[in-house]
Short mmCIF file of C-alpha atoms and ligand atoms in Angstrom, two decimals:
data_model
loop_
_atom_site.label_atom_id
_atom_site.label_comp_id
_atom_site.label_asym_id
_atom_site.label_seq_id
_atom_site.Cartn_x
_atom_site.Cartn_y
_atom_site.Cartn_z
CA MET A 228 -0.90 7.99 -2.56
CA LYS A 229 -2.06 6.60 0.74
CA THR A 230 -0.55 6.76 4.21
CA GLY A 231 -1.63 4.30 6.88
CA ILE A 232 -1.89 5.52 10.46
CA ILE A 233 -0.67 2.79 12.78
CA GLY A 234 0.19 2.51 16.45
CA LEU A 235 -0.56 0.79 19.74
CA PRO A 236 -4.03 1.02 21.30
CA GLN A 237 -5.02 4.47 22.59
CA ALA A 238 -1.96 6.26 21.21
CA GLY A 239 -4.10 8.93 19.52
CA LYS A 240 -4.46 7.47 16.00
CA THR A 241 -8.10 8.27 15.42
CA SER A 242 -7.70 11.74 16.94
CA LEU A 243 -4.85 12.41 14.52
CA PHE A 244 -6.83 11.07 11.59
CA ARG A 245 -9.78 13.31 12.41
CA MET A 246 -7.60 16.38 12.67
CA LEU A 247 -5.71 15.64 9.45
CA THR A 248 -8.73 14.99 7.33
CA LYS A 249 -11.19 17.19 9.23
CA ALA A 250 -13.46 14.17 9.07
CA HIS A 251 -16.64 14.06 11.06
CA LEU A 252 -16.88 10.51 12.26
CA SER A 253 -19.96 9.15 13.95
CA GLU A 254 -19.55 8.29 17.63
CA GLN A 255 -19.88 4.66 16.63
CA ALA A 256 -17.10 4.76 14.04
CA TYR A 257 -14.91 6.52 16.57
CA ALA A 258 -15.54 3.87 19.19
CA ASN A 259 -14.93 0.84 17.00
CA PRO A 260 -11.16 0.36 16.96
CA ARG A 261 -11.47 -2.35 14.30
CA GLU A 262 -13.02 -0.20 11.62
CA ALA A 263 -10.72 1.47 9.09
CA HIS A 264 -11.39 5.12 8.24
CA ILE A 265 -10.24 6.70 4.99
CA GLY A 266 -9.93 10.44 4.42
CA VAL A 267 -8.09 13.07 2.43
CA ALA A 268 -5.86 15.84 3.78
CA LYS A 269 -5.05 18.99 1.86
CA VAL A 270 -1.29 19.57 1.48
CA PRO A 271 -0.72 23.14 2.70
CA ASP A 272 1.43 25.12 0.26
CA ASP A 273 2.37 28.73 0.77
CA ARG A 274 3.75 28.94 -2.80
CA LEU A 275 0.38 28.04 -4.28
CA ASP A 276 -1.38 30.54 -2.02
CA ARG A 277 0.93 33.28 -3.29
CA LEU A 278 0.36 32.33 -6.92
CA ALA A 279 -3.36 32.51 -6.23
CA ALA A 280 -2.90 36.02 -4.86
CA LEU A 281 -1.40 36.97 -8.25
CA TYR A 282 -4.13 35.40 -10.41
CA SER A 283 -7.22 35.66 -8.16
CA PRO A 284 -8.49 32.43 -9.75
CA LYS A 285 -12.09 31.24 -9.58
CA LYS A 286 -10.83 27.99 -8.12
CA LEU A 287 -7.85 27.08 -5.93
CA THR A 288 -6.91 23.41 -5.67
CA HIS A 289 -4.27 22.08 -3.30
CA ALA A 290 -2.53 18.74 -3.59
CA SER A 291 -3.81 16.05 -1.25
CA VAL A 292 -2.62 13.01 0.65
CA GLU A 293 -4.93 10.18 1.61
CA TYR A 294 -4.82 8.80 5.15
CA VAL A 295 -6.18 5.51 6.43
CA ASP A 296 -6.78 4.95 10.13
CA VAL A 297 -6.42 1.18 10.21
CA GLY A 298 -6.96 0.60 13.93
CA ALA A 299 -4.64 -0.55 16.70
CA ILE A 300 -1.75 -2.76 15.70
CA GLY A 301 -0.59 -5.97 17.34
CA GLN A 302 0.40 -9.55 16.57
CA GLU A 303 -3.28 -10.55 16.58
CA ALA A 304 -4.48 -7.74 14.32
CA LEU A 305 -1.68 -8.56 11.88
CA LYS A 306 -3.17 -12.02 11.42
CA GLU A 307 -6.56 -10.63 10.35
CA THR A 308 -7.03 -10.60 6.60
CA ALA A 309 -9.03 -7.37 6.50
CA TYR A 310 -6.55 -5.53 8.70
CA LEU A 311 -3.55 -6.76 6.76
CA GLY A 312 -5.25 -5.92 3.48
CA ASN A 313 -5.81 -2.32 4.53
CA LEU A 314 -2.25 -2.00 5.69
CA ARG A 315 -0.60 -3.63 2.68
CA THR A 316 -2.13 -1.24 0.18
CA VAL A 317 -0.74 1.95 1.74
CA ASP A 318 2.40 3.62 0.36
CA ALA A 319 3.75 4.83 3.69
CA LEU A 320 3.12 4.50 7.41
CA ALA A 321 2.55 7.18 10.04
CA HIS A 322 3.24 5.52 13.36
CA VAL A 323 1.59 7.42 16.23
CA VAL A 324 3.50 6.92 19.47
CA ARG A 325 2.22 8.06 22.79
CA ALA A 326 4.42 10.51 24.65
CA PHE A 327 1.65 12.38 26.48
CA GLU A 328 1.02 11.79 30.18
CA ASP A 329 -2.59 11.16 31.16
CA ASP A 330 -3.41 8.69 33.91
CA SER A 331 -7.03 8.39 32.75
CA ILE A 332 -5.96 6.88 29.40
CA PRO A 333 -4.51 3.38 29.75
CA HIS A 334 -1.06 2.51 28.42
CA VAL A 335 1.00 -0.63 28.97
CA GLY A 336 3.90 0.30 31.26
CA PRO A 337 5.51 3.73 31.61
CA ILE A 338 5.53 6.21 28.68
CA ASP A 339 8.41 5.09 26.46
CA PRO A 340 8.09 6.00 22.75
CA LEU A 341 11.31 4.25 21.69
CA ARG A 342 10.17 0.97 23.26
CA ASP A 343 6.76 1.27 21.58
CA ILE A 344 8.40 1.96 18.21
CA LYS A 345 10.65 -1.09 18.57
CA ASN A 346 7.71 -3.30 19.53
CA VAL A 347 5.57 -2.26 16.59
CA GLU A 348 8.54 -2.48 14.23
CA PHE A 349 9.10 -6.01 15.51
CA ASP A 350 5.48 -6.96 14.75
CA LEU A 351 5.80 -5.64 11.20
CA MET A 352 8.99 -7.63 10.67
CA VAL A 353 7.47 -10.84 12.07
CA SER A 354 4.58 -10.48 9.65
CA ASP A 355 6.97 -10.02 6.69
CA LEU A 356 9.15 -12.91 7.83
CA GLY A 357 6.15 -15.25 7.92
CA GLN A 358 5.24 -14.30 4.38
CA ILE A 359 8.82 -14.77 3.16
CA GLU A 360 9.14 -18.19 4.74
CA LYS A 361 5.96 -19.38 3.07
CA ARG A 362 7.11 -18.14 -0.32
CA LEU A 363 10.58 -19.67 0.10
CA GLU A 364 9.09 -23.10 0.79
CA ARG A 365 6.98 -22.83 -2.33
CA LEU A 366 9.93 -21.66 -4.43
CA GLU A 367 12.12 -24.48 -3.19
CA LYS A 368 9.56 -27.03 -4.38
CA ASP A 369 9.14 -25.33 -7.76
CA LEU A 370 12.87 -25.01 -8.31
CA LYS A 371 13.30 -28.74 -7.72
CA LYS A 372 10.88 -29.43 -10.54
CA MET A 373 12.43 -27.05 -13.04
CA ARG A 374 15.19 -24.48 -13.38
CA SER A 375 14.13 -20.90 -13.87
CA PRO A 376 16.61 -18.00 -13.71
CA GLU A 377 13.88 -15.59 -12.62
CA LEU A 378 12.66 -17.81 -9.78
CA GLU A 379 16.25 -18.37 -8.71
CA LYS A 380 16.80 -14.63 -8.48
CA GLU A 381 13.64 -14.26 -6.41
CA PHE A 382 14.79 -17.10 -4.17
CA GLU A 383 18.19 -15.46 -3.56
CA LEU A 384 16.62 -12.08 -2.89
CA LEU A 385 14.09 -13.48 -0.42
CA LYS A 386 16.83 -15.36 1.37
CA ARG A 387 18.78 -12.12 1.67
CA ALA A 388 15.66 -10.32 2.92
CA LYS A 389 15.10 -13.11 5.47
CA THR A 390 18.65 -12.85 6.84
CA HIS A 391 18.23 -9.08 7.03
CA LEU A 392 14.99 -9.38 8.99
CA GLU A 393 16.54 -11.95 11.32
CA THR A 394 19.04 -9.28 12.41
CA GLU A 395 15.96 -7.25 13.42
CA LYS A 396 16.31 -4.70 10.65
CA PRO A 397 13.22 -3.62 8.69
CA LEU A 398 13.18 -4.13 4.90
CA ARG A 399 13.14 -0.38 4.29
CA GLU A 400 16.81 -0.51 5.27
CA LEU A 401 17.72 -3.31 2.86
CA GLU A 402 19.86 -2.15 -0.05
CA MET A 403 18.25 -3.19 -3.32
CA THR A 404 18.65 -2.58 -7.03
CA PRO A 405 15.60 -1.21 -8.85
CA GLU A 406 15.07 -4.73 -10.32
CA ASP A 407 15.09 -6.25 -6.82
CA LYS A 408 12.62 -3.62 -5.64
CA LYS A 409 10.33 -4.59 -8.49
CA ARG A 410 10.61 -8.25 -7.54
CA LEU A 411 9.44 -7.47 -4.01
CA ARG A 412 6.70 -5.04 -4.98
CA GLY A 413 3.95 -7.64 -5.23
CA PHE A 414 4.51 -8.79 -1.64
CA MET A 415 3.69 -5.32 -0.26
CA PHE A 416 5.91 -5.94 2.75
CA LEU A 417 4.98 -3.87 5.79
CA SER A 418 8.48 -3.17 7.08
CA GLU A 419 9.52 -2.00 3.60
CA LYS A 420 7.17 0.98 3.64
CA PRO A 421 8.63 4.41 4.43
CA ILE A 422 7.71 5.38 7.97
CA LEU A 423 7.09 8.59 9.87
CA TYR A 424 7.20 8.40 13.66
CA VAL A 425 4.57 10.79 15.00
CA VAL A 426 5.29 11.64 18.62
CA ASN A 427 2.13 12.71 20.43
CA VAL A 428 3.36 14.92 23.31
CA SER A 429 1.72 16.49 26.37
CA GLU A 430 0.31 19.98 26.33
CA SER A 431 2.61 22.64 27.84
CA THR A 432 3.06 26.38 27.90
CA GLN A 433 6.29 26.25 25.87
CA LEU A 434 4.90 23.80 23.31
CA GLY A 435 6.95 25.27 20.44
CA ALA A 436 10.20 24.41 22.21
CA ASP A 437 8.81 21.06 23.39
CA LEU A 438 7.89 19.97 19.87
CA GLU A 439 11.36 20.91 18.62
CA ALA A 440 12.96 18.97 21.45
CA ALA A 441 10.65 15.93 21.35
CA ALA A 442 12.72 13.68 19.06
CA GLY A 443 15.84 14.26 21.17
CA LYS A 444 14.06 14.00 24.52
CA PHE A 445 12.54 10.64 23.66
CA LYS A 446 15.75 9.35 22.03
CA LEU A 447 14.26 9.06 18.56
CA THR A 448 16.86 11.04 16.64
CA GLU A 449 18.86 7.96 15.73
CA ILE A 450 15.97 5.76 14.61
CA ALA A 451 14.34 8.62 12.67
CA SER A 452 17.57 9.14 10.69
CA HIS A 453 17.47 5.61 9.24
CA PRO A 454 16.79 5.26 5.49
CA ASN A 455 13.15 5.95 4.54
CA ALA A 456 12.24 7.10 8.04
CA GLY A 457 11.49 10.42 9.69
CA SER A 458 9.84 11.94 12.72
CA ALA A 459 7.38 14.67 13.53
CA ALA A 460 5.98 15.83 16.87
CA ILE A 461 2.44 16.98 17.52
CA CYS A 462 0.26 17.67 20.51
CA GLY A 463 -3.06 15.95 19.89
CA LYS A 464 -4.85 18.04 22.53
CA VAL A 465 -3.80 21.39 21.08
CA GLU A 466 -4.35 20.31 17.47
CA ALA A 467 -7.87 19.20 18.35
CA GLU A 468 -8.61 22.70 19.70
CA LEU A 469 -7.01 24.32 16.64
CA ALA A 470 -9.13 22.26 14.29
CA GLU A 471 -12.25 23.93 15.70
CA MET A 472 -10.98 27.52 15.26
CA SER A 473 -11.12 30.13 12.52
CA ASP A 474 -7.78 30.82 10.77
CA ALA A 475 -7.32 34.14 12.57
CA ASP A 476 -8.01 32.66 16.01
CA ALA A 477 -5.77 29.71 15.23
CA ALA A 478 -2.86 31.99 14.32
CA GLU A 479 -3.21 33.88 17.62
CA PHE A 480 -3.54 30.63 19.57
CA LEU A 481 -0.40 29.23 17.89
CA SER A 482 1.69 32.27 18.69
CA SER A 483 0.56 32.12 22.34
CA TYR A 484 2.30 28.71 22.43
CA GLY A 485 5.37 30.04 20.64
CA LEU A 486 4.45 28.24 17.40
CA LYS A 487 4.59 29.56 13.83
CA GLU A 488 2.48 26.85 12.27
CA SER A 489 0.37 23.92 13.31
CA GLY A 490 2.18 20.63 13.92
CA LEU A 491 -0.24 19.03 11.49
CA VAL A 492 0.90 21.28 8.66
CA ARG A 493 4.45 20.12 9.19
CA LEU A 494 3.37 16.52 9.51
CA ILE A 495 1.48 16.56 6.21
CA ARG A 496 4.42 18.16 4.47
CA THR A 497 6.85 15.62 5.92
CA THR A 498 4.64 12.76 4.73
CA TYR A 499 4.69 14.22 1.24
CA HIS A 500 8.51 14.28 1.24
CA LEU A 501 8.77 10.83 2.75
CA LEU A 502 6.68 9.51 -0.13
CA GLY A 503 9.20 11.05 -2.55
CA LEU A 504 6.63 13.47 -3.96
CA ILE A 505 6.94 17.01 -5.26
CA SER A 506 4.46 19.54 -6.63
CA PHE A 507 4.30 21.52 -9.79
CA PHE A 508 1.67 24.16 -10.46
CA THR A 509 -0.67 25.26 -13.18
CA ALA A 510 -1.77 28.87 -12.83
CA GLY A 511 -4.41 30.94 -14.54
CA GLU A 512 -7.49 33.01 -13.91
CA ASP A 513 -9.76 29.96 -13.93
CA GLU A 514 -7.76 27.82 -11.58
CA CYS A 515 -4.50 27.71 -9.66
CA ARG A 516 -3.63 24.16 -8.83
CA ALA A 517 -0.91 21.97 -7.35
CA TRP A 518 -0.21 18.61 -9.00
CA THR A 519 1.55 15.73 -7.33
CA ILE A 520 4.33 13.82 -9.06
CA PRO A 521 7.24 11.64 -7.91
CA VAL A 522 10.69 13.28 -7.94
CA HIS A 523 12.54 12.81 -11.28
CA THR A 524 9.36 12.87 -13.37
CA ARG A 525 9.76 13.94 -17.02
CA ALA A 526 7.69 16.84 -18.35
CA VAL A 527 5.66 14.59 -20.65
CA GLU A 528 4.61 12.35 -17.74
CA ALA A 529 3.88 15.37 -15.57
CA ALA A 530 1.52 16.50 -18.33
CA GLY A 531 -0.11 13.08 -18.02
CA ALA A 532 -0.82 13.77 -14.34
CA ILE A 533 -3.09 16.59 -15.54
CA HIS A 534 -4.73 14.69 -18.39
CA SER A 535 -3.71 11.73 -20.54
CA ASP A 536 -4.47 13.76 -23.72
CA LEU A 537 -1.83 16.29 -22.70
CA GLU A 538 0.67 13.46 -22.45
CA HIS A 539 -0.21 11.99 -25.84
CA HIS A 540 -0.23 15.31 -27.68
CA PHE A 541 2.58 16.95 -25.73
CA ILE A 542 4.65 19.50 -27.68
CA ARG A 543 6.45 21.66 -25.13
CA ALA A 544 6.04 22.96 -21.61
CA GLU A 545 6.33 26.64 -20.86
CA THR A 546 8.11 26.54 -17.54
CA ILE A 547 9.09 28.98 -14.82
CA ARG A 548 9.86 28.67 -11.14
CA TRP A 549 7.02 29.93 -8.94
CA ASP A 550 9.12 32.66 -7.34
CA ALA A 551 10.50 33.89 -10.67
CA LEU A 552 6.92 34.23 -11.90
CA LEU A 553 5.91 36.21 -8.82
CA GLU A 554 8.95 38.43 -9.26
CA ALA A 555 8.10 39.11 -12.90
CA GLY A 556 4.49 39.84 -11.95
CA SER A 557 2.98 38.17 -15.02
CA GLU A 558 3.73 35.53 -17.65
CA ALA A 559 4.10 38.25 -20.30
CA ASN A 560 6.74 40.04 -18.24
CA ALA A 561 8.54 36.77 -17.58
CA ARG A 562 8.59 36.01 -21.29
CA GLY A 563 10.07 39.45 -21.91
CA LYS A 564 12.74 38.91 -19.28
CA GLY A 565 13.51 35.47 -20.69
CA THR A 566 12.77 33.67 -17.40
CA LEU A 567 9.90 31.71 -18.97
CA ARG A 568 11.51 28.76 -20.73
CA LEU A 569 10.31 26.24 -23.28
CA GLU A 570 11.11 22.73 -22.10
CA GLY A 571 10.83 19.47 -24.06
CA LYS A 572 9.51 16.00 -23.17
CA ASP A 573 12.59 14.89 -21.27
CA TYR A 574 12.87 17.89 -18.98
CA ILE A 575 12.91 16.73 -15.34
CA VAL A 576 10.23 18.72 -13.56
CA GLN A 577 11.44 20.54 -10.44
CA ASP A 578 9.52 21.12 -7.22
CA GLY A 579 7.79 24.50 -7.53
CA ASP A 580 7.79 24.76 -11.33
CA VAL A 581 4.80 26.52 -12.87
CA MET A 582 3.96 24.86 -16.19
CA HIS A 583 1.77 25.51 -19.12
CA ILE A 584 1.58 22.48 -21.43
CA ARG A 585 1.46 23.20 -25.15
CA HIS A 586 -0.20 20.37 -26.99
CA SER A 587 -1.52 19.42 -30.40
CA GLY A 588 -4.69 17.68 -29.13
N1 GTP B 711 -4.20 14.06 27.23
C1 GTP B 711 -4.21 13.75 25.95
N2 GTP B 711 -5.12 12.85 25.49
C2 GTP B 711 -5.11 12.52 24.19
C3 GTP B 711 -4.18 13.08 23.27
N3 GTP B 711 -4.43 12.54 22.05
C4 GTP B 711 -5.45 11.67 22.22
N4 GTP B 711 -5.88 11.66 23.50
C5 GTP B 711 -6.97 10.87 24.11
O1 GTP B 711 -6.58 9.51 24.11
C6 GTP B 711 -7.70 8.65 23.90
C7 GTP B 711 -7.44 7.73 22.73
O2 GTP B 711 -7.39 8.51 21.55
P1 GTP B 711 -7.73 7.86 20.13
O3 GTP B 711 -7.41 8.89 19.12
O4 GTP B 711 -9.07 7.26 20.13
O5 GTP B 711 -6.63 6.72 20.11
P2 GTP B 711 -6.51 5.49 19.11
O6 GTP B 711 -5.04 5.26 18.95
O7 GTP B 711 -7.30 5.73 17.88
O8 GTP B 711 -7.16 4.35 19.98
P3 GTP B 711 -7.64 2.89 19.46
O9 GTP B 711 -8.17 3.05 18.08
O10 GTP B 711 -8.63 2.48 20.48
O11 GTP B 711 -6.39 2.06 19.51
C8 GTP B 711 -8.89 9.58 23.65
O12 GTP B 711 -9.61 9.68 24.86
C9 GTP B 711 -8.24 10.91 23.29
O13 GTP B 711 -9.06 11.99 23.65
C10 GTP B 711 -3.24 14.06 23.76
O14 GTP B 711 -2.41 14.62 23.05
N5 GTP B 711 -3.29 14.34 25.10
MG1 MG B 712 -8.79 4.52 16.93
#
């Protein structure tokens, strides 16, 4: 699962990328706005940490989300094959919008996150529209030569998508059946991708309150409540300082700003939800680990996320919620209390389940 970091020039994209992935980029890579950077961020999970405290495993493995810093967006960039290619292959977008004041860093016009969001959204829609128009022309020619129910369906759907875009609404807000979604999948439309608006605010002494208030202050509440959209606020300056600190120092630093956790932690978690992902855990003395699956995944496919053999030879899954396991204190106790259940192939795995897959392999 990949998330593309997009935004106007100098909005703080590369800074965010570096903080998320703790990547050490060379000065050169940092300076070249046209070079895409790819990195992995650990998904923080307090539940997994507490399971690890119970098992003291040799290894602790968090879930991860991949981020791509694609470089500044604009009509021109969106015509470049390499840029478009990087952007098309991501599953979601994190759009960094500048809300911080700093006269030494150039920005076109006054600070106005909502305007910037609308401009970038517009560019994404124009790119999709161009692609749709090309495909429609092609389909029209083909349909004249021969009738094909499937091509006709695609034609109708693309016409509907075109009309939708012409009312300046992104494709992520278009209502579609699962079949229609499948028909569009190959196009990898940019405005169809789920989006997180990341508001990069100024440093202040009451940062905790400022981050809470950011969406409202910059009038983003409405746009962030649209389907497949969300918002998160961070302060790039403060996060950059946090990234350099030990955990203990970071905790003290956060509380001095009236914060419980880093803005990045919340941002990573929000991305995970926006992508429609949940975690289940495997726990033991060798390893405690979080596994990533889409919501509504069956137990047998969840087993496949661990190893394909487990999927093929799946018998049952011993299942318990993470907190019930902690309460029981051990699997044996949980079995005694009857809170450890045996689930079959079709069980829909829930966020926070701890599973042990029984298999015949
Ligand atoms: N004051 C202030 N400066 C910031 C903040 N975040 C980033 N910057 C500065 O803004 C400048 C641009 O940051 P980058 O992260 O390179 O921005 P970018 O969006 O990757 O820029 P391009 O790739 O050139 O489009 C750098 O000088 C950063 O140090 C912030 O929260 N506050
Ligand atoms: Mg950059």
